[in-house]
Amino acid sequence: MKIASLGCDKSGFPALLRFLAEYPQYRMDVTAVPCLGMVNEGMMLQAFENGYRGLLLAGCPIESCHNQKGSHYALLKAERVNTLLEEAKLPMRVTCALLTMDKIAEIKRALDELLPFLKEREQ
Amino acid sequence: MIVGERKPLSIVIENLSPWRKILVLGCGTCVTVCMSGGEKEAQEVAAILRLRGFQARALTIERQCEMEFNRKFAEEINREEVVLSLACGIGVQILSDLFPQKPIFPGVNTTFMGAPIVQGLWEERCSGCGDCIVHLFGNICPVTRCAKSLLNGPCGGSQKGKCEVKPERDCAWQLIYDRMREQGRLEELLRIHPPKDWSSSRYGGQRKMLREDVYL
Amino acid sequence: MSFLQKLLKSGTFVVTAEVGPPKGCERSVIEKKCRELFDYVDAVNVTDNQTAIVRLSSFASSLIARECGVEPVMQMVCRDRNRIALQSDFLGACALGIENFLCLTGDHQSMGNHPHSKNVFDIDSIQLLQILSDLRDKKVFQNGEAVKGEIRAFLGAGENPFADPMEFRVYRLAKKIEAGAQFIQTQAVFDLEPFARFMEEVRAMKLHERAFILAGVIPVKSLNAIRYMQSEVPGLVIPPFLVERMEKARDPKEEGIAMCVEIIEAVKKIEGVRGVHIMAIAWESVVPEIVVRSGLYPRPKRG
Ligand code: SF4
Ligand code: SF4
């Protein structure tokens, strides 16, 4: 099951790299973006069309987002995409991890929630 | 403007289930402003449909409620089996008048004539009654905004400015009262407004407007 | 002239009570309620699909009440019928001897048990009063065409002194009287102070000389009932001290009755109040006790 992740330059991306180094049992493709705020619904759906089943957005906590509202909007958009997927009875989902560079436990939490959900939907 | 809401995708998909090649047709006017059927939404719905195994393409026409705008896209429209129109109900019908052989499905629930109030909030303002009397009520339409369309309100359920029918909704008559007071025109509310002539509204059947001077 | 109108004209302090038709076609339900009330009230209000819940029609129920010897006040709401049906039913009721009518706008259908229905609201209660009084006095339909026959009807309206905007309430009452209301039944009074203020305004405008005003009261059966009314029933204003009183009561039923009797005794003393309207919804059997304890028994003999 392919998982994609997008992380912002400031915190999400470095955290994703550290996470993969520390927990090699998790596999996912990682891409850097300047800010989560620029990730829109179209891009998320594109990831699914490219064959990914899960999408993890990793960015700064809402209060310390470098672009002010970027993370906040990312959360709302992710929720909207999940609603569309749910309505269409599609098994893919987006999840978010808002963290500072060294809080990689948050990534683990998000994935441990997402992966069983996706597995269940697969059957 | 016309305000519409995205139709739940479960229903859209069920309606489209006998078909494969879908053209998702957005509209660049009202439904773009209310973020339910513009370019962005058309792309999203097309992506979802592809994920569900349809062959879906998105295209957006500037104004589906005008024949000319649609004609230009005849070739693209004819190429697909069916159209999922994200325009309002008017757009859907005009499109169908132009392409009578084509099955066309609505992807938006057209809800009302209204306006964006703040970002993300739209409210109904007019029901097109065909005989505008809004000036008598401080320019707050009682036909549309009072849940009971009272011309001699408020009813006994108006409480703290809210409507008894849905407490999250303002009582139109409280608004009327406040606006008339602001204008020093409260006396006008003492007048008994007679029963309204509804024959000009949709209760009189479908309405048409003909301008002889410009009619071709 | 209806019995109710005669009594009011003669200066008698009248008593009316609400009778809710059943959710079904058993006339015995209405008959039983009428038997219970027969000796204790001067007329009964028959509700018209109150709170938008489908019930036996107010027209048919009014006739049943009449057959039981109790004078009905037939309620008519604008939610379900347009001006054609309302005028037609009014004429029908007049032909069958119903003489009192109460014109109301009606509760919105979304609050009842058929929330998916369409509403009508072709006219509002004030326009209905105007139409019915024109049928009677000017002998014309709403469209101006002549109507045949002698219509005897005593027309009433509701008014809620406790709804907002409060400053406008008495003016709206004036509009109703102007439109043809001869008697008024108010929303239930719980808080006497705002009601007394409202009546002061009524007297200042001399409205009490143009229409008979009946104060509405509701006997409260339990703590739950008063809490429910306080939070869920639109248009009812219940001051917290009354809820507290019910909380402390050892016998809530008795307390509710006592409270109602106190309110009746108090409104009786207010100038311009010409009667009470007791709305003991689903508790009609308590009405006789309230009437007796308020010193309003016996009632005048029917003619
Ligand atoms: S009075 Fe009629 S035309 Fe005017 S705003 Fe209201 S519904 Fe629209
Ligand atoms: S509360 Fe106000 S808006 Fe609602 S039905 Fe009554 S008068 Fe109309």
XYZ file of C-alpha atoms in Angstrom, chain B residues 147-148 150-156 158-160 164-165 174 177 181 189-196 198, chain C residues 83 105-106 108 110-111 121-122 124 126-127 160 162-165 167-169 171-172 175 178 234-235 237:
52
model
C -40.374 31.758 7.887
C -44.114 32.405 7.611
C -45.867 37.477 7.294
C -46.706 40.883 5.890
C -48.036 41.935 9.281
C -45.513 40.400 11.626
C -43.852 39.575 13.864
C -45.524 36.390 15.025
C -45.687 35.488 18.693
C -40.018 36.158 17.877
C -37.616 36.069 20.772
C -34.476 38.112 21.337
C -38.974 30.593 16.517
C -38.633 28.227 13.612
C -37.116 42.135 14.342
C -38.611 46.784 13.094
C -36.957 52.606 13.668
C -45.621 49.460 10.282
C -49.001 50.318 11.810
C -50.558 50.010 8.388
C -52.338 46.742 7.711
C -50.842 45.254 4.599
C -53.560 43.563 2.552
C -53.185 40.028 1.194
C -50.471 39.903 -1.418
C -49.335 36.031 -5.650
C -57.712 32.305 1.221
C -51.042 32.428 11.766
C -50.140 28.947 12.983
C -44.504 26.414 11.332
C -41.098 22.231 10.549
C -41.948 22.046 14.250
C -49.096 31.182 4.416
C -51.011 32.809 1.582
C -51.434 36.051 7.762
C -54.327 39.909 10.492
C -55.348 39.539 6.872
C -48.299 37.341 22.742
C -44.098 38.557 25.867
C -42.603 38.177 22.403
C -40.154 40.582 20.826
C -39.929 43.364 19.864
C -42.455 47.737 22.296
C -44.311 46.759 19.140
C -46.658 44.180 20.683
C -49.342 48.134 18.222
C -49.685 44.741 16.643
C -53.658 46.186 14.107
C -58.401 47.313 13.535
C -41.644 29.201 21.344
C -43.288 32.350 22.604
C -41.636 33.293 28.788
